[in-house]
Tab-separated table of C-alpha atoms in Angstrom:
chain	number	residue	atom	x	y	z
A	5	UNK	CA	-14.410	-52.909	28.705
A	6	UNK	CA	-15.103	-56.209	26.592
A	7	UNK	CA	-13.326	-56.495	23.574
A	8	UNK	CA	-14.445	-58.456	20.617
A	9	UNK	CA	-12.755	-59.062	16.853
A	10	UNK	CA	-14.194	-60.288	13.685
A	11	UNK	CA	-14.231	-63.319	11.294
A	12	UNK	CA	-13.853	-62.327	8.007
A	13	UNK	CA	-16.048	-65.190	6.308
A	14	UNK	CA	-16.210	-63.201	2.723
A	15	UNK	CA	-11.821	-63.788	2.735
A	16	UNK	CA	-8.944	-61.848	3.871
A	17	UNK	CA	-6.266	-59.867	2.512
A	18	UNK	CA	-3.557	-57.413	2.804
A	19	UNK	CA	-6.176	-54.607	1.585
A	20	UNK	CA	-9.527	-53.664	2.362
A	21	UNK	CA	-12.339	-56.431	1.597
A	22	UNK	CA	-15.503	-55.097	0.492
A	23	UNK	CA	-18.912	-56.600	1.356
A	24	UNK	CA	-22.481	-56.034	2.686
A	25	UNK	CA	-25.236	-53.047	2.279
A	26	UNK	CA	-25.448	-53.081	-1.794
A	27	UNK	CA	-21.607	-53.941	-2.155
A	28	UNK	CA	-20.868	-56.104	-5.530
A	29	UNK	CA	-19.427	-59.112	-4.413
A	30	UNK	CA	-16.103	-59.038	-5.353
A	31	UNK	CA	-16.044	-55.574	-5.922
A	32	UNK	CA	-12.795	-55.447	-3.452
A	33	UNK	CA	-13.199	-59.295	-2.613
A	34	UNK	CA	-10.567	-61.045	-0.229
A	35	UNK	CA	-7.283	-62.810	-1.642
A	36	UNK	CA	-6.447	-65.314	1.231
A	37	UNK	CA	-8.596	-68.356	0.501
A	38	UNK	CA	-11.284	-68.670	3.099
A	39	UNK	CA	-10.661	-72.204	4.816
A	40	UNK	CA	-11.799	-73.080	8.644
A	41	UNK	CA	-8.363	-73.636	9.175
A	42	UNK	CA	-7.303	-69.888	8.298
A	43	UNK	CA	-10.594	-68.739	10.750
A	44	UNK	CA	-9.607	-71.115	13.375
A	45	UNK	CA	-5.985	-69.551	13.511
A	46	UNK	CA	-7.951	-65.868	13.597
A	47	UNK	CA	-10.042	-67.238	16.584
A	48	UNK	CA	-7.309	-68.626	18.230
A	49	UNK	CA	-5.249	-65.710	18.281
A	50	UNK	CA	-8.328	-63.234	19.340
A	51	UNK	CA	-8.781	-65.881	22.015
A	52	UNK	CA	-5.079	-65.916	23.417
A	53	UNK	CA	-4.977	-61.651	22.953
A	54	UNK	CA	-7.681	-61.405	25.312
A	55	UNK	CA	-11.217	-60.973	22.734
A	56	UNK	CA	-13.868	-61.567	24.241
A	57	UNK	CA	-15.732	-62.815	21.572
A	58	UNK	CA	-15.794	-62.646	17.455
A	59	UNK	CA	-18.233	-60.976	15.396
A	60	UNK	CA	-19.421	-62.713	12.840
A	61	UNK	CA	-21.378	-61.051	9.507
A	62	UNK	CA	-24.587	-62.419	8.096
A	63	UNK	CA	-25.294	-62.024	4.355
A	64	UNK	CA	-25.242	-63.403	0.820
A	65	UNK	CA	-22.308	-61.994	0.626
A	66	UNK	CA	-20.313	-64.160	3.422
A	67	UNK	CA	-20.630	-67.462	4.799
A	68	UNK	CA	-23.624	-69.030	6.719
A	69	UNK	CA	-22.419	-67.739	10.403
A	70	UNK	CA	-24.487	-70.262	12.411
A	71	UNK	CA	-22.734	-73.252	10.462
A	72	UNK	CA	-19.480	-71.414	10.706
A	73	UNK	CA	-19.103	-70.588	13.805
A	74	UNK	CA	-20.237	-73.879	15.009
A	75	UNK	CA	-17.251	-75.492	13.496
A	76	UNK	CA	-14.785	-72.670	15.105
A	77	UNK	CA	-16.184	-73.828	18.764
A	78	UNK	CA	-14.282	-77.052	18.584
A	79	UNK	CA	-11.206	-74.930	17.524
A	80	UNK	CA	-11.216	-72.846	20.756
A	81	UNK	CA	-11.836	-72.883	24.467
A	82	UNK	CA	-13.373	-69.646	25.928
A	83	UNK	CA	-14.039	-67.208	22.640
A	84	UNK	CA	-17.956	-66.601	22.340
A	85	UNK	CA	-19.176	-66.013	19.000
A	86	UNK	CA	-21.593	-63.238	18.215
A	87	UNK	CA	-23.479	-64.559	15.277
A	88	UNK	CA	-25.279	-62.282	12.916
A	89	UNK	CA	-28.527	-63.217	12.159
A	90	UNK	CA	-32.072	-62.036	10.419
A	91	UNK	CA	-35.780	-62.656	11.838
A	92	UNK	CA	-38.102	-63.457	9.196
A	93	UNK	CA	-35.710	-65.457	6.803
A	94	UNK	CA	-36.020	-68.184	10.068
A	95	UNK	CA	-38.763	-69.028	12.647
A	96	UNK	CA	-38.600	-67.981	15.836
A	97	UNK	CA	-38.895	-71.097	17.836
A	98	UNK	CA	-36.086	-72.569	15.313
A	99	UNK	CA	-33.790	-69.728	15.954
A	100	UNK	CA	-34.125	-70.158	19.918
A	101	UNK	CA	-33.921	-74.108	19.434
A	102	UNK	CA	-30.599	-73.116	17.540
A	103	UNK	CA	-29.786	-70.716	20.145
A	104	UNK	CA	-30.252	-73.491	22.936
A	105	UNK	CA	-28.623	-75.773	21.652
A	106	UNK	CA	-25.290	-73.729	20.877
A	107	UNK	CA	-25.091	-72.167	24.101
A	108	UNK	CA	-25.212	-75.612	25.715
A	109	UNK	CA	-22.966	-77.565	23.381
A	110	UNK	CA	-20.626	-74.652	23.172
A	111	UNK	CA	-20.723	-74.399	27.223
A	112	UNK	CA	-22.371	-70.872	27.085
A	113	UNK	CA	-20.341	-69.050	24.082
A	114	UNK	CA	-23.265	-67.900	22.043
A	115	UNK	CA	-24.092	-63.986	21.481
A	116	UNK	CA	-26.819	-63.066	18.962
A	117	UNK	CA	-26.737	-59.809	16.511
A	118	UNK	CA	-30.064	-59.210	15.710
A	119	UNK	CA	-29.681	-57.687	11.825
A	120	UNK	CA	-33.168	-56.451	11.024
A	121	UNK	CA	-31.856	-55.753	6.962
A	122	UNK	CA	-31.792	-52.616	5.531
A	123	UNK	CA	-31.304	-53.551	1.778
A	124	UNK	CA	-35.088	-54.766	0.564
A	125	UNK	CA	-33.215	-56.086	-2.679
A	126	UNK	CA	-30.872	-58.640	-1.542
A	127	UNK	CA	-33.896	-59.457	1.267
A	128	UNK	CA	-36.096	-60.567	-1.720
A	129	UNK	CA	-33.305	-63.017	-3.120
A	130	UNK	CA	-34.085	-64.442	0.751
A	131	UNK	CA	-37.817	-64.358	-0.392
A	132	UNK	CA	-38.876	-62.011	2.124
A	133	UNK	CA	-40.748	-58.852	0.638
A	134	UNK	CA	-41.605	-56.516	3.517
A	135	UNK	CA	-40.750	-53.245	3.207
A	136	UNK	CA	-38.419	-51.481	6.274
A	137	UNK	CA	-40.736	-50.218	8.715
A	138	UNK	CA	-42.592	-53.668	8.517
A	139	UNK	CA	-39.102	-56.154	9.429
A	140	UNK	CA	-38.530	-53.550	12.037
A	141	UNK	CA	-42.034	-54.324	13.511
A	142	UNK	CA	-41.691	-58.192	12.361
A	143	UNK	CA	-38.342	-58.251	14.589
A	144	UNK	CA	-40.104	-56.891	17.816
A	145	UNK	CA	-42.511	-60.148	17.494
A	146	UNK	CA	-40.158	-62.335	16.549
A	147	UNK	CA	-37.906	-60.999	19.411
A	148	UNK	CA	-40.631	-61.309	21.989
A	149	UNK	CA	-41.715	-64.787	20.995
A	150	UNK	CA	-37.200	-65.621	21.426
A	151	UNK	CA	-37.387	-63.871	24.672
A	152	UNK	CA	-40.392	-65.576	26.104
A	153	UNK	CA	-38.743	-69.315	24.836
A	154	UNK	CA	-35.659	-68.683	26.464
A	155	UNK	CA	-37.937	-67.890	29.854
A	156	UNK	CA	-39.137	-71.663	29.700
A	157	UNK	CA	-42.477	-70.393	28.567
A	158	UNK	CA	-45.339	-72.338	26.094
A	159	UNK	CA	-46.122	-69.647	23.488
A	160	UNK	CA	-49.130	-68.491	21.547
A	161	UNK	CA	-48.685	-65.490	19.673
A	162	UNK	CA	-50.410	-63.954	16.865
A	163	UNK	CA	-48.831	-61.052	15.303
A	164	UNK	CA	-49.026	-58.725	12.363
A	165	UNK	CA	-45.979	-60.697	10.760
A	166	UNK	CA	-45.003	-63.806	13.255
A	167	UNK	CA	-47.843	-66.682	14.390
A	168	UNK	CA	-46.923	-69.626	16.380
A	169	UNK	CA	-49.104	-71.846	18.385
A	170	UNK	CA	-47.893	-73.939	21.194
A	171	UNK	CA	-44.421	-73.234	20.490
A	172	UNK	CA	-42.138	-74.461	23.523
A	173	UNK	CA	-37.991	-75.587	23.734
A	174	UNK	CA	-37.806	-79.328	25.252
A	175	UNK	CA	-33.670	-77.762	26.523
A	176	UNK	CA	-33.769	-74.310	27.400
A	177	UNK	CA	-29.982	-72.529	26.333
A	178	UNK	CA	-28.765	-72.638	30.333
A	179	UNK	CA	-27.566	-68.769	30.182
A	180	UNK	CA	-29.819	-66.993	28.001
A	181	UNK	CA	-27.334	-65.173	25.417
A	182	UNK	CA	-26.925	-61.560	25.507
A	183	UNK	CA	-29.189	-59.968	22.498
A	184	UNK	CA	-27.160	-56.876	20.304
A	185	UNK	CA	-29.100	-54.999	18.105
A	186	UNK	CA	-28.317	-52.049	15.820
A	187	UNK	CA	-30.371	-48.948	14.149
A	188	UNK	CA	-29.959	-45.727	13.474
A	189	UNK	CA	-33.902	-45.570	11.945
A	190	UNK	CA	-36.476	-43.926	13.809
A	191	UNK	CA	-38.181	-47.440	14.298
A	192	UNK	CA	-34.979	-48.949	15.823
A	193	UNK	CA	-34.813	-46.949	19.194
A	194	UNK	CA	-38.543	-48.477	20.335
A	195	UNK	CA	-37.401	-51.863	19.080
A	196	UNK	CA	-33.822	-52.096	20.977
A	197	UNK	CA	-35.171	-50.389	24.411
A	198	UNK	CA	-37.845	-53.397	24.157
A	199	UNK	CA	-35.693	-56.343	23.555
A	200	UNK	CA	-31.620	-55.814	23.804
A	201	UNK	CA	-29.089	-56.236	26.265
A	202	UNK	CA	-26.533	-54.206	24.075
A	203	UNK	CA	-27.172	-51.285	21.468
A	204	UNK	CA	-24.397	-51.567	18.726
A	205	UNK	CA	-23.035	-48.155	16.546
A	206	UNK	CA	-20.489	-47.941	13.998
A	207	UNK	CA	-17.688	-45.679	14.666
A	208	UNK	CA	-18.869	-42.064	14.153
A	209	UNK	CA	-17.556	-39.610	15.580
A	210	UNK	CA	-17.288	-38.985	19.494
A	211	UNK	CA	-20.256	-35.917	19.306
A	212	UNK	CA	-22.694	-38.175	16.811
A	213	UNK	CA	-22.424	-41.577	18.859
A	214	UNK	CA	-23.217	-39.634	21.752
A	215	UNK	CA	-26.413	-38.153	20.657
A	216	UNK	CA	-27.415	-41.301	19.445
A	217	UNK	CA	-26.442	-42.778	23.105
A	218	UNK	CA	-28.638	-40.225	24.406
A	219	UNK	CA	-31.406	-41.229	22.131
A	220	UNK	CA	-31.146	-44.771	23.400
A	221	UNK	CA	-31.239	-43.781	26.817
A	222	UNK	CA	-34.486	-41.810	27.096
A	223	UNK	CA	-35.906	-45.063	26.130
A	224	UNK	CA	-33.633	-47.899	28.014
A	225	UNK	CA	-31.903	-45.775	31.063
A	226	UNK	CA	-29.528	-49.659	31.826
A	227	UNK	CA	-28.800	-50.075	28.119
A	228	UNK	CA	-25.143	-51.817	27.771
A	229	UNK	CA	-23.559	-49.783	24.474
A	230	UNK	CA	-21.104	-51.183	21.270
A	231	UNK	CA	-19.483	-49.769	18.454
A	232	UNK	CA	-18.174	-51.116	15.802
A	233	UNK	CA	-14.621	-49.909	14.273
A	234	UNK	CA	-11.632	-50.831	12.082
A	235	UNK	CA	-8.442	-50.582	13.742
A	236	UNK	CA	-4.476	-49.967	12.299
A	237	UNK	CA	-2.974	-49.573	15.603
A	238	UNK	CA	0.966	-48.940	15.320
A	239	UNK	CA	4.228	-48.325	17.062
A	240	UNK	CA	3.925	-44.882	16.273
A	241	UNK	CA	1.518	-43.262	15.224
A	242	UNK	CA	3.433	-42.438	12.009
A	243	UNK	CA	3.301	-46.024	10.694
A	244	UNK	CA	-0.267	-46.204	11.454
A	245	UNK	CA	-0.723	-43.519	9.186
A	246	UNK	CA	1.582	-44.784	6.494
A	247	UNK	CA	-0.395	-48.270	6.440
A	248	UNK	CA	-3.693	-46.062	6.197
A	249	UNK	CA	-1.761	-44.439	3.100
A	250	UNK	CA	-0.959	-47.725	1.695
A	251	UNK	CA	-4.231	-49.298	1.930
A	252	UNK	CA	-5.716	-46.446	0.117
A	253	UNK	CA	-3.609	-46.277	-2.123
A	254	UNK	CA	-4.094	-49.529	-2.839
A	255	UNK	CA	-8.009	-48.512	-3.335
A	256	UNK	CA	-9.100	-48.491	-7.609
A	257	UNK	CA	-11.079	-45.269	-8.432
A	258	UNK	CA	-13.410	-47.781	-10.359
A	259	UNK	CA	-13.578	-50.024	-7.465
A	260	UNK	CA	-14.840	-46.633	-5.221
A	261	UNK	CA	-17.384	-45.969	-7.924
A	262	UNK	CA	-18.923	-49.400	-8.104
A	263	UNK	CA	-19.168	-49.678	-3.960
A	264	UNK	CA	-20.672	-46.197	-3.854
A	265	UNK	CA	-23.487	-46.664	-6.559
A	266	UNK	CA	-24.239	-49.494	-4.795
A	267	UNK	CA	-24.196	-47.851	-1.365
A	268	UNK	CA	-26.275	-45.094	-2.244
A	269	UNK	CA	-28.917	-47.177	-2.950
A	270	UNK	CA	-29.362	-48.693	0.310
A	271	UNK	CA	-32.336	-48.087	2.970
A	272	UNK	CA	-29.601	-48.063	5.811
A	273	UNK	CA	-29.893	-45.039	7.728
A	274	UNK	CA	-27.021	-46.262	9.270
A	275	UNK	CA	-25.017	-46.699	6.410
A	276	UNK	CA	-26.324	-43.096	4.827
A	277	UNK	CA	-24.652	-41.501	8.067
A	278	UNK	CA	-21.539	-43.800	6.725
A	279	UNK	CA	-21.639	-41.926	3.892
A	280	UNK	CA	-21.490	-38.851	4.607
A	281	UNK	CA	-18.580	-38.846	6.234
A	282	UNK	CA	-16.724	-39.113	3.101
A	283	UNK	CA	-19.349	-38.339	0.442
A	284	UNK	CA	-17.576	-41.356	-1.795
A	285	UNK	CA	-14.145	-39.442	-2.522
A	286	UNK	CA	-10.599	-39.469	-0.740
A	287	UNK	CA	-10.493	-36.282	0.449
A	288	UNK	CA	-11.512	-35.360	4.183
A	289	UNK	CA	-10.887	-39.109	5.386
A	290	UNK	CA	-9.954	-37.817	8.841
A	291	UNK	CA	-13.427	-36.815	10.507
A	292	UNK	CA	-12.221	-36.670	13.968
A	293	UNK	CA	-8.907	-37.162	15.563
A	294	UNK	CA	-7.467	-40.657	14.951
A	295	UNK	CA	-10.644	-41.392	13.154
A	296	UNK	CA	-10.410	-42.630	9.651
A	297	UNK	CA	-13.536	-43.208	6.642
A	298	UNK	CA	-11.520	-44.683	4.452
A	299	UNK	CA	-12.552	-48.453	4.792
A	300	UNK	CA	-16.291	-47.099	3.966
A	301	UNK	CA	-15.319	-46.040	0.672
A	302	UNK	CA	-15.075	-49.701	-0.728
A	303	UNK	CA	-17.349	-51.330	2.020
A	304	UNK	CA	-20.860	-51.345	3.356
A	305	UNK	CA	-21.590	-51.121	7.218
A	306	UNK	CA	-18.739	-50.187	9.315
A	307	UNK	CA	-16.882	-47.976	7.819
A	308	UNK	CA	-14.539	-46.023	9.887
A	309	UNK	CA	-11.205	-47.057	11.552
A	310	UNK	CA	-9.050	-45.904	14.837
A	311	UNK	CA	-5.480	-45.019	13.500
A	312	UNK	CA	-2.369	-44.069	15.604
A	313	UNK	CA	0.004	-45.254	17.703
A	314	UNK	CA	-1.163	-48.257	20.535
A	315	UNK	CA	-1.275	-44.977	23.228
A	316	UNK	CA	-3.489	-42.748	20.913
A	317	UNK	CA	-6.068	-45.641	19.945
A	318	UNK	CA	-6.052	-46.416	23.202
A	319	UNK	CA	-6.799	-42.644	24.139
A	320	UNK	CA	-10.093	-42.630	21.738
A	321	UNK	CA	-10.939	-46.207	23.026
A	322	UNK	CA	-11.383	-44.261	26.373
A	323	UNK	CA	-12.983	-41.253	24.993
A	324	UNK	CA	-15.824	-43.640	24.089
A	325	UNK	CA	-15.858	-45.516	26.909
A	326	UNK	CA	-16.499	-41.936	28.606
A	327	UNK	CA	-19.205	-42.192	26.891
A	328	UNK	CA	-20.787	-45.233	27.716
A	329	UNK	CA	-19.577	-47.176	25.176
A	330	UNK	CA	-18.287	-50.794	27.344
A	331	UNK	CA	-18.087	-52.882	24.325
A	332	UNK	CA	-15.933	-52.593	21.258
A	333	UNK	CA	-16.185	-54.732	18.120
A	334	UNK	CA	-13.199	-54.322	16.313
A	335	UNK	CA	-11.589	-55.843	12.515
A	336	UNK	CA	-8.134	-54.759	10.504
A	337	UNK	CA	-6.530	-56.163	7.487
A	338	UNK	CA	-4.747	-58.960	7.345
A	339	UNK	CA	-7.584	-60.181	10.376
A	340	UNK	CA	-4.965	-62.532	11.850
A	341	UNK	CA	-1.896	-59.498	11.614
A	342	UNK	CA	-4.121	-56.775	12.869
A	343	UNK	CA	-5.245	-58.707	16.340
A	344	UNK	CA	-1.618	-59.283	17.398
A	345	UNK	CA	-0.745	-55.204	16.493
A	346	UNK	CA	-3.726	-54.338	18.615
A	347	UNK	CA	-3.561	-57.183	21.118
A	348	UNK	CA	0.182	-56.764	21.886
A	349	UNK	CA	0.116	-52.709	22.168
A	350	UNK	CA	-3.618	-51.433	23.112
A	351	UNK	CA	-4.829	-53.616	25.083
A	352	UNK	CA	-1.626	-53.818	27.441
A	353	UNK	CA	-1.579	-49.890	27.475
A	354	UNK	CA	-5.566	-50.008	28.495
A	355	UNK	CA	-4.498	-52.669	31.645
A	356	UNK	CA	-1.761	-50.481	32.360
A	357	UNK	CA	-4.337	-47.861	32.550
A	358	UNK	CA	-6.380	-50.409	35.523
A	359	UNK	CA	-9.407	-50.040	32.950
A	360	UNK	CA	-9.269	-53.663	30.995
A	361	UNK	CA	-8.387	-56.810	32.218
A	362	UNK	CA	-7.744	-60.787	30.050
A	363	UNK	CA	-10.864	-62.346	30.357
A	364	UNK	CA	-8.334	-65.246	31.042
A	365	UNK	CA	-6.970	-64.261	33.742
A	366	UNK	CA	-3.497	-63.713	32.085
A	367	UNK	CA	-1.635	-60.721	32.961
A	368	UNK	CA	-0.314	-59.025	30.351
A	369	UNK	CA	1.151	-55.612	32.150
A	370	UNK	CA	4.457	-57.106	31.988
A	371	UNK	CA	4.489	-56.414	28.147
A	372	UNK	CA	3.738	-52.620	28.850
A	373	UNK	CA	7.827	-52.439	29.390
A	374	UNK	CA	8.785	-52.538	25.454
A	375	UNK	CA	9.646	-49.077	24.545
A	376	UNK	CA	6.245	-48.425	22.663
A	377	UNK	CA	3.974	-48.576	25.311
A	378	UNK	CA	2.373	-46.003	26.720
A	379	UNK	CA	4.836	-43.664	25.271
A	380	UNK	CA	2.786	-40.548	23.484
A	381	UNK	CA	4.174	-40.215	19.650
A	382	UNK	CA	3.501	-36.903	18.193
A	383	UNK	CA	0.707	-36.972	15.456
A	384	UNK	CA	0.914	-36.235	11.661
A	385	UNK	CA	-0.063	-33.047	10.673
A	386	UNK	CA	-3.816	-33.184	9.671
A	387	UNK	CA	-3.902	-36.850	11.492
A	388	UNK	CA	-6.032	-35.521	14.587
């Protein structure tokens, strides 16, 4: 398993930030000013846990992640940086120029999310005007002209929506970066079997993210397989639930209606499945055990979280990975807080398990003797 955790480069805070797929800015906006010194200590500590790498979103809603994440490389030593990105507001051969030249300069700690868009409004403030079907088909070209760069090769290639003529890198990246992609549209599947190393879900439940695996795998039998989730990982799994309490709590009706007019406008098929999990009110949060929708009711994309105790988050961590799933991209409020509650308790429990190891080498099994580890806590009633 590979482990990754997020930059929050719309702000932090204590409660749930909103942001992405139709969401007002603002609308549940973060409190904790957004400096690269604040992001640097959030990389740092994801880096020392044992991340892999940080997620970072891509937007008008957030900071520029290319320029962002650029600065955060001088702040750390081995994190990668998976920077969200969308073909047709860039060129290809400038995107795998800027690809080449991060991976080298960085010393190979570039990943690429390939975001096709699935809101046509806030792609038109970007001045592009296709419609969805058409930037899915626009991001297999562009996609094929990145691949064939990164292979060394002089291109000429004359598509429906992408033209270049001669187009060549003078410094190819050294290690090509690993290409995620995301869909839940019909036009998606074709599109990641052709051109990604790793299919990325949010967190639905176990039975819907494997049917979609499935999906994937009729057309890409080696795919590699994310998911995206939220985590409030606990001593006990009583405290997780409290701080799910609290944050919804915390959660203004008006706030909910704002995020879900906005939400139900989108062209996300991802995001509808989002939706119905909850159907925009507070009851029926829990959709499967330990699985929680309340993030989604104030923000776009990713809207579920793992909640319980450090053993029973790391007991659905599994049940995915039983799946297929081998790479989880994870976020919690406060972003700094949350990595050291799920750094310190589920990851320890999962290499006490044998089934994760620090990508630094460090071993951490030591910390599996404080009383909460690996210790089963009984759950909530209507928790699981």
């Amino acid at each position: 398993m590979d482990f990754h955790w997020f930059l929050p480069t719309n702000g932090d805070s204590r409660d749930i930030v909103g942001g992405g797929h139709g969401v007002p800015v603002g609308a549940a906006g973060g409190v904790r000013p957004l400096t690269i010194g604040y992001l640097g200590q959030i990389a740092r500590s994801a880096e020392q846990l044992g991340f892999v790498g940080a997620l970072t979103p891509t937007g008008a809603w957030c900071e520029d992640a290319w320029i962002t994440t650029a600065m955060l490389s001088e702040v750390t030593e081995r994190l990668k940086f998976l920077v969200a990105f969308r073909p047709g507001l860039i060129s290809p051969t400038l995107a795998a120029q800027m690809s080449s030249s991060f991976q080298r300069l960085s010393g190979g700690r570039l990943l690429l999310n390939v975001v096709t868009g699935g809101e046509s409004k806030e792609q038109r403030q970007f001045g592009d005007f296709l419609d969805k079907d058409s930037r899915y088909a626009r991001t297999a070209e562009f996609l094929q002209v990145v691949r064939a760069l990164f292979r060394g090769e002089t291109v000429d290639f004359a598509g429906d929506h992408v033209r270049v003529e001669g187009a060549k890198l003078t410094k190819l990246p050294g290690t090509t970066p690993d290409i995620y992609f995301g869909g839940s549209s019909p036009a998606a599947g074709p599109v990641a079997a052709a051109h990604a190393d790793v299919y990325l879900t949010w967190g639905e439940p176990p039975a819907s993210v494997e049917q979609k695996l499935d999906w994937i795998r009729q057309l890409k039998p080696d795919m590699r397989f994310g998911i995206r989730l939220h985590v409030i990982s606990r001593d006990t799994s009583g405290a997780a639930w409290l701080e799910a309490d609290r944050l919804l709590k915390n959660v203004d009706e008006s706030a909910i209606a704002a995020v879900q007019a906005g939400l139900r406008q989108s062209e996300s098929e991802g995001q509808r499945r989002m939706l119905e999990l909850h159907g925009g009110n507070r009851d029926g949060l829990v959709v499967a055990p330990n699985l929680w929708a309340g993030v989604g009711l104030v923000r776009g994309g990713a809207g579920t979280a793992l909640v319980g105790s450090h053993t029973e988050v790391a007991d659905r961590i599994q049940e995915y990975a039983e799946l297929g799933i081998s790479e989880f991209v994870l976020s919690g409020y406060p972003h700094l807080e949350e990595a050291y509650w799920f750094g310190e308790g589920v990851l320890p429990e999962l290499a006490r398990r044998g089934v994760w190891h620090h990508p630094g080498g460090r071993d951490v099994s030591a910390t599996t003797a404080i009383p909460f580890a690996g210790v089963p806590t009984a759950t909530p009633a209507g928790r699981a």
